[in-house]
mmCIF file of C-alpha atoms in Angstrom:
data_model
loop_
_atom_site.group_PDB
_atom_site.id
_atom_site.type_symbol
_atom_site.label_atom_id
_atom_site.label_comp_id
_atom_site.label_asym_id
_atom_site.label_seq_id
_atom_site.Cartn_x
_atom_site.Cartn_y
_atom_site.Cartn_z
ATOM 1 C CA ALA A 1 110.291 53.733 97.207
ATOM 2 C CA GLN A 2 109.892 56.482 94.700
ATOM 3 C CA ARG A 3 112.899 58.013 93.049
ATOM 4 C CA VAL A 4 113.538 60.607 90.349
ATOM 5 C CA THR A 5 116.786 60.849 88.429
ATOM 6 C CA GLN A 6 117.951 63.734 86.294
ATOM 7 C CA PRO A 7 121.249 62.601 84.830
ATOM 8 C CA GLU A 8 122.452 66.026 83.716
ATOM 9 C CA LYS A 9 123.251 68.645 86.342
ATOM 10 C CA LEU A 10 124.222 71.148 83.669
ATOM 11 C CA LEU A 11 122.971 71.556 80.113
ATOM 12 C CA SER A 12 124.054 74.259 77.740
ATOM 13 C CA VAL A 13 122.569 74.930 74.294
ATOM 14 C CA PHE A 14 122.497 77.762 71.817
ATOM 15 C CA LYS A 15 119.449 79.871 71.158
ATOM 16 C CA GLY A 16 117.231 78.268 68.559
ATOM 17 C CA ALA A 17 118.585 74.785 69.161
ATOM 18 C CA PRO A 18 116.400 71.948 70.403
ATOM 19 C CA VAL A 19 116.667 71.073 74.051
ATOM 20 C CA GLU A 20 115.821 67.942 75.972
ATOM 21 C CA LEU A 21 116.076 67.615 79.737
ATOM 22 C CA LYS A 22 116.046 64.013 80.818
ATOM 23 C CA CYS A 23 114.081 62.582 83.698
ATOM 24 C CA ASN A 24 113.750 58.962 84.730
ATOM 25 C CA TYR A 25 111.759 57.672 87.638
ATOM 26 C CA SER A 26 111.115 54.562 89.641
ATOM 27 C CA TYR A 27 107.772 53.987 91.270
ATOM 28 C CA SER A 28 105.736 50.873 91.808
ATOM 29 C CA GLY A 29 102.365 52.244 90.842
ATOM 30 C CA SER A 30 100.758 54.954 88.774
ATOM 31 C CA PRO A 31 102.733 58.133 89.294
ATOM 32 C CA GLU A 32 101.992 61.714 88.487
ATOM 33 C CA LEU A 33 104.965 63.499 86.973
ATOM 34 C CA PHE A 34 105.708 67.192 87.002
ATOM 35 C CA TRP A 35 108.295 69.613 85.778
ATOM 36 C CA TYR A 36 109.033 72.570 88.017
ATOM 37 C CA VAL A 37 111.187 75.515 87.014
ATOM 38 C CA GLN A 38 113.077 78.100 89.016
ATOM 39 C CA TYR A 39 114.223 81.201 87.181
ATOM 40 C CA SER A 40 116.963 83.333 88.657
ATOM 41 C CA ARG A 41 115.785 85.103 91.814
ATOM 42 C CA GLN A 42 112.284 83.677 91.506
ATOM 43 C CA ARG A 43 110.449 81.022 93.408
ATOM 44 C CA LEU A 44 109.937 77.478 92.267
ATOM 45 C CA GLN A 45 106.901 77.178 90.023
ATOM 46 C CA LEU A 46 105.102 74.472 88.163
ATOM 47 C CA LEU A 47 105.909 74.304 84.455
ATOM 48 C CA LEU A 48 103.767 71.393 83.405
ATOM 49 C CA ARG A 49 102.410 68.014 84.455
ATOM 50 C CA HIS A 50 101.857 64.897 82.456
ATOM 51 C CA ILE A 51 98.143 64.687 83.198
ATOM 52 C CA SER A 52 97.473 67.978 81.439
ATOM 53 C CA ARG A 53 99.222 66.967 78.231
ATOM 54 C CA GLU A 54 99.743 70.631 77.524
ATOM 55 C CA SER A 55 102.518 72.727 76.087
ATOM 56 C CA ILE A 56 103.747 75.547 78.290
ATOM 57 C CA LYS A 57 106.176 78.143 76.949
ATOM 58 C CA GLY A 58 106.837 75.770 74.068
ATOM 59 C CA PHE A 59 107.829 72.915 76.376
ATOM 60 C CA THR A 60 106.256 69.486 76.226
ATOM 61 C CA ALA A 61 106.844 66.302 78.179
ATOM 62 C CA ASP A 62 105.501 62.849 77.490
ATOM 63 C CA LEU A 63 105.235 60.173 80.089
ATOM 64 C CA ASN A 64 106.772 56.949 78.791
ATOM 65 C CA LYS A 65 105.803 54.217 81.225
ATOM 66 C CA GLY A 66 107.778 51.578 79.360
ATOM 67 C CA GLU A 67 110.990 53.532 79.737
ATOM 68 C CA THR A 68 109.885 55.156 83.014
ATOM 69 C CA SER A 69 110.834 58.525 81.622
ATOM 70 C CA PHE A 70 109.353 62.001 81.487
ATOM 71 C CA HIS A 71 111.757 64.013 79.392
ATOM 72 C CA LEU A 72 111.151 67.734 78.862
ATOM 73 C CA LYS A 73 111.565 69.005 75.325
ATOM 74 C CA LYS A 74 111.466 72.237 73.415
ATOM 75 C CA PRO A 75 112.207 72.470 69.692
ATOM 76 C CA PHE A 76 113.749 75.946 69.759
ATOM 77 C CA ALA A 77 115.342 77.133 72.973
ATOM 78 C CA GLN A 78 115.187 80.790 73.980
ATOM 79 C CA GLU A 79 117.542 82.710 76.251
ATOM 80 C CA GLU A 80 114.723 83.259 78.736
ATOM 81 C CA ASP A 81 114.497 79.495 79.175
ATOM 82 C CA SER A 82 117.713 79.580 81.162
ATOM 83 C CA ALA A 83 116.762 78.288 84.608
ATOM 84 C CA MET A 84 116.932 75.348 86.965
ATOM 85 C CA TYR A 85 114.502 72.590 86.046
ATOM 86 C CA TYR A 86 113.297 69.937 88.462
ATOM 87 C CA CYS A 87 111.430 66.797 87.608
ATOM 88 C CA ALA A 88 109.119 65.602 90.382
ATOM 89 C CA LEU A 89 106.875 62.661 91.089
ATOM 90 C CA THR A 90 103.959 61.924 93.329
ATOM 91 C CA SER A 91 101.577 59.035 93.635
ATOM 92 C CA ALA A 92 98.231 59.412 91.926
ATOM 93 C CA SER A 93 96.465 59.443 95.270
ATOM 94 C CA GLY A 94 98.917 61.360 97.361
ATOM 95 C CA SER A 95 100.647 64.682 97.372
ATOM 96 C CA ARG A 96 104.127 63.846 98.628
ATOM 97 C CA LEU A 97 106.493 65.189 95.983
ATOM 98 C CA THR A 98 109.826 63.576 95.294
ATOM 99 C CA PHE A 99 112.200 65.798 93.351
ATOM 100 C CA GLY A 100 115.068 64.978 91.072
ATOM 101 C CA GLU A 101 118.433 66.627 91.518
ATOM 102 C CA GLY A 102 117.678 69.333 88.996
ATOM 103 C CA THR A 103 119.213 70.403 85.678
ATOM 104 C CA GLN A 104 120.606 73.879 85.209
ATOM 105 C CA LEU A 105 119.793 74.893 81.643
ATOM 106 C CA THR A 106 121.757 77.681 80.038
ATOM 107 C CA VAL A 107 120.699 78.983 76.647
ATOM 108 C CA ASN A 108 123.499 80.924 75.027
ATOM 109 C CA PRO A 109 122.891 83.737 72.528
ATOM 110 C CA SER B 1 96.503 79.148 92.633
ATOM 111 C CA ALA B 2 97.809 80.382 95.980
ATOM 112 C CA VAL B 3 100.098 83.176 97.089
ATOM 113 C CA ILE B 4 102.545 82.165 99.786
ATOM 114 C CA SER B 5 104.823 84.323 101.874
ATOM 115 C CA GLN B 6 107.591 83.318 104.234
ATOM 116 C CA LYS B 7 109.304 85.133 107.048
ATOM 117 C CA PRO B 8 112.159 85.727 107.432
ATOM 118 C CA SER B 9 113.498 85.698 103.900
ATOM 119 C CA ARG B 10 116.969 85.048 105.246
ATOM 120 C CA ASP B 11 118.816 84.886 108.529
ATOM 121 C CA ILE B 12 122.251 84.270 109.929
ATOM 122 C CA CYS B 13 122.226 82.426 113.229
ATOM 123 C CA GLN B 14 124.661 81.138 115.781
ATOM 124 C CA ARG B 15 124.994 77.446 116.395
ATOM 125 C CA GLY B 16 122.935 76.133 119.264
ATOM 126 C CA THR B 17 120.128 78.630 118.744
ATOM 127 C CA SER B 18 116.718 78.061 117.176
ATOM 128 C CA LEU B 19 114.879 79.826 114.380
ATOM 129 C CA THR B 20 111.182 79.777 113.619
ATOM 130 C CA ILE B 21 110.121 80.238 110.022
ATOM 131 C CA GLN B 22 106.615 81.392 109.231
ATOM 132 C CA CYS B 23 104.549 80.488 106.200
ATOM 133 C CA GLN B 24 101.397 82.426 105.350
ATOM 134 C CA VAL B 25 98.951 81.553 102.589
ATOM 135 C CA ASP B 26 96.340 83.857 101.074
ATOM 136 C CA SER B 27 93.644 81.184 101.098
ATOM 137 C CA GLN B 28 92.618 78.253 103.238
ATOM 138 C CA VAL B 29 94.450 75.084 102.379
ATOM 139 C CA THR B 30 94.447 71.687 103.977
ATOM 140 C CA MET B 31 97.880 70.465 103.007
ATOM 141 C CA MET B 32 101.081 72.326 103.725
ATOM 142 C CA PHE B 33 104.575 71.004 103.288
ATOM 143 C CA TRP B 34 108.034 71.946 104.468
ATOM 144 C CA TYR B 35 111.100 71.255 102.331
ATOM 145 C CA ARG B 36 114.805 71.729 102.766
ATOM 146 C CA GLN B 37 117.186 72.536 99.956
ATOM 147 C CA GLN B 38 120.784 72.187 100.994
ATOM 148 C CA PRO B 39 123.458 74.007 98.986
ATOM 149 C CA GLY B 40 123.771 72.555 95.505
ATOM 150 C CA GLN B 41 121.150 69.919 96.169
ATOM 151 C CA SER B 42 117.544 69.244 95.360
ATOM 152 C CA LEU B 43 114.506 69.690 97.545
ATOM 153 C CA THR B 44 113.886 67.189 100.304
ATOM 154 C CA LEU B 45 110.547 66.934 102.062
ATOM 155 C CA ILE B 46 110.840 67.440 105.807
ATOM 156 C CA ALA B 47 107.238 66.977 106.826
ATOM 157 C CA THR B 48 103.619 67.331 105.861
ATOM 158 C CA ALA B 49 101.546 69.615 108.072
ATOM 159 C CA ASN B 50 97.814 69.211 107.822
ATOM 160 C CA GLN B 51 95.585 71.332 109.995
ATOM 161 C CA GLY B 52 94.028 69.446 112.862
ATOM 162 C CA SER B 53 96.579 66.669 112.992
ATOM 163 C CA GLU B 54 100.171 66.115 113.989
ATOM 164 C CA ALA B 55 102.772 66.736 111.338
ATOM 165 C CA THR B 56 104.041 63.703 109.492
ATOM 166 C CA TYR B 57 107.812 63.601 109.253
ATOM 167 C CA GLU B 58 109.893 61.987 106.561
ATOM 168 C CA SER B 59 112.669 59.559 107.266
ATOM 169 C CA GLY B 60 115.653 61.354 108.689
ATOM 170 C CA PHE B 61 113.678 64.218 110.190
ATOM 171 C CA VAL B 62 112.358 64.301 113.754
ATOM 172 C CA ILE B 63 109.955 66.488 115.632
ATOM 173 C CA ASP B 64 112.478 67.461 118.284
ATOM 174 C CA LYS B 65 114.729 68.986 115.657
ATOM 175 C CA PHE B 66 112.033 70.427 113.374
ATOM 176 C CA PRO B 67 108.883 71.109 115.391
ATOM 177 C CA ILE B 68 105.996 72.286 113.233
ATOM 178 C CA SER B 69 102.836 74.123 114.134
ATOM 179 C CA ARG B 70 99.701 74.387 112.039
ATOM 180 C CA PRO B 71 97.237 76.460 114.038
ATOM 181 C CA ASN B 72 94.840 77.196 111.167
ATOM 182 C CA LEU B 73 94.269 76.705 107.458
ATOM 183 C CA THR B 74 96.379 79.655 106.330
ATOM 184 C CA PHE B 75 99.459 79.492 108.533
ATOM 185 C CA SER B 76 102.268 77.210 109.611
ATOM 186 C CA THR B 77 105.628 77.481 111.305
ATOM 187 C CA LEU B 78 108.758 75.376 111.150
ATOM 188 C CA THR B 79 111.359 75.667 113.873
ATOM 189 C CA VAL B 80 114.930 74.610 113.285
ATOM 190 C CA SER B 81 116.173 73.749 116.761
ATOM 191 C CA ASN B 82 119.645 73.639 118.249
ATOM 192 C CA MET B 83 121.138 74.649 114.944
ATOM 193 C CA SER B 84 124.469 73.567 113.562
ATOM 194 C CA PRO B 85 126.257 74.644 110.369
ATOM 195 C CA GLU B 86 124.817 71.542 108.667
ATOM 196 C CA ASP B 87 121.390 73.129 108.966
ATOM 197 C CA SER B 88 122.415 75.905 106.589
ATOM 198 C CA SER B 89 119.882 75.529 103.808
ATOM 199 C CA ILE B 90 116.959 77.095 102.082
ATOM 200 C CA TYR B 91 113.711 76.117 103.767
ATOM 201 C CA LEU B 92 110.567 76.242 101.665
ATOM 202 C CA CYS B 93 106.945 75.792 102.438
ATOM 203 C CA SER B 94 104.425 74.726 99.861
ATOM 204 C CA VAL B 95 100.712 74.124 99.741
ATOM 205 C CA GLY B 96 98.683 71.560 97.903
ATOM 206 C CA LEU B 97 95.317 72.489 96.494
ATOM 207 C CA GLY B 98 92.454 70.118 97.129
ATOM 208 C CA GLY B 99 91.656 67.782 94.291
ATOM 209 C CA VAL B 100 94.924 68.233 92.456
ATOM 210 C CA ASN B 101 98.444 67.232 93.290
ATOM 211 C CA GLU B 102 99.982 70.502 92.193
ATOM 212 C CA GLN B 103 101.964 72.361 94.841
ATOM 213 C CA PHE B 104 102.650 76.064 95.111
ATOM 214 C CA PHE B 105 105.861 77.154 96.742
ATOM 215 C CA GLY B 106 106.838 80.019 98.936
ATOM 216 C CA PRO B 107 109.918 82.127 98.194
ATOM 217 C CA GLY B 108 112.028 80.255 100.715
ATOM 218 C CA THR B 109 114.024 81.191 103.796
ATOM 219 C CA ARG B 110 117.777 81.171 103.395
ATOM 220 C CA LEU B 111 119.358 80.115 106.667
ATOM 221 C CA THR B 112 123.050 80.355 107.430
ATOM 222 C CA VAL B 113 124.345 78.901 110.665
ATOM 223 C CA LEU B 114 127.768 80.007 111.866
#
């Protein structure tokens, strides 16, 4: 069974501080990992995925298969980063997404 | 990418009634998904609805309670049947684009059952 765990429901940082949102997963295969974000009053949207190895809005995430983690990081948080962040997993061949519980990030001025 | 709309955006219903939620996509897609997001919780997949085949339901969800239609490649409906207050949730549809596992989500339907 596939499972995604986000240990922090709430995370609060100050503007300009580094931020790390934790995500751990369990999956007996080669997963694809994603980070989705939901800003206030907006729909859920894809932030980034591990396959792309890209940085979006200053965020990066590295898949660590040894630690089964896919933590989301940004060196300098901005107030507009305040949102709900969901880590999600799917198998490499399928499209069934399993979501973590979500982390509400608040960036204070 | 894909642009997805849902109707209604929200509704308040009486227990024992049924509500049908519509999901419209601006392009033809093979895979469509229905999720439920209960208050304060994450998204849970209800079923996968591929055109031309019966919907595939996840554990804990049954067709009698959540019948799904997928008449063509741009449209799907989810019905929440015989509602109870426990069905109060946000219901979201999403689509998967061929060749990639990325999903695009609709705005959601906020359902309150009294």
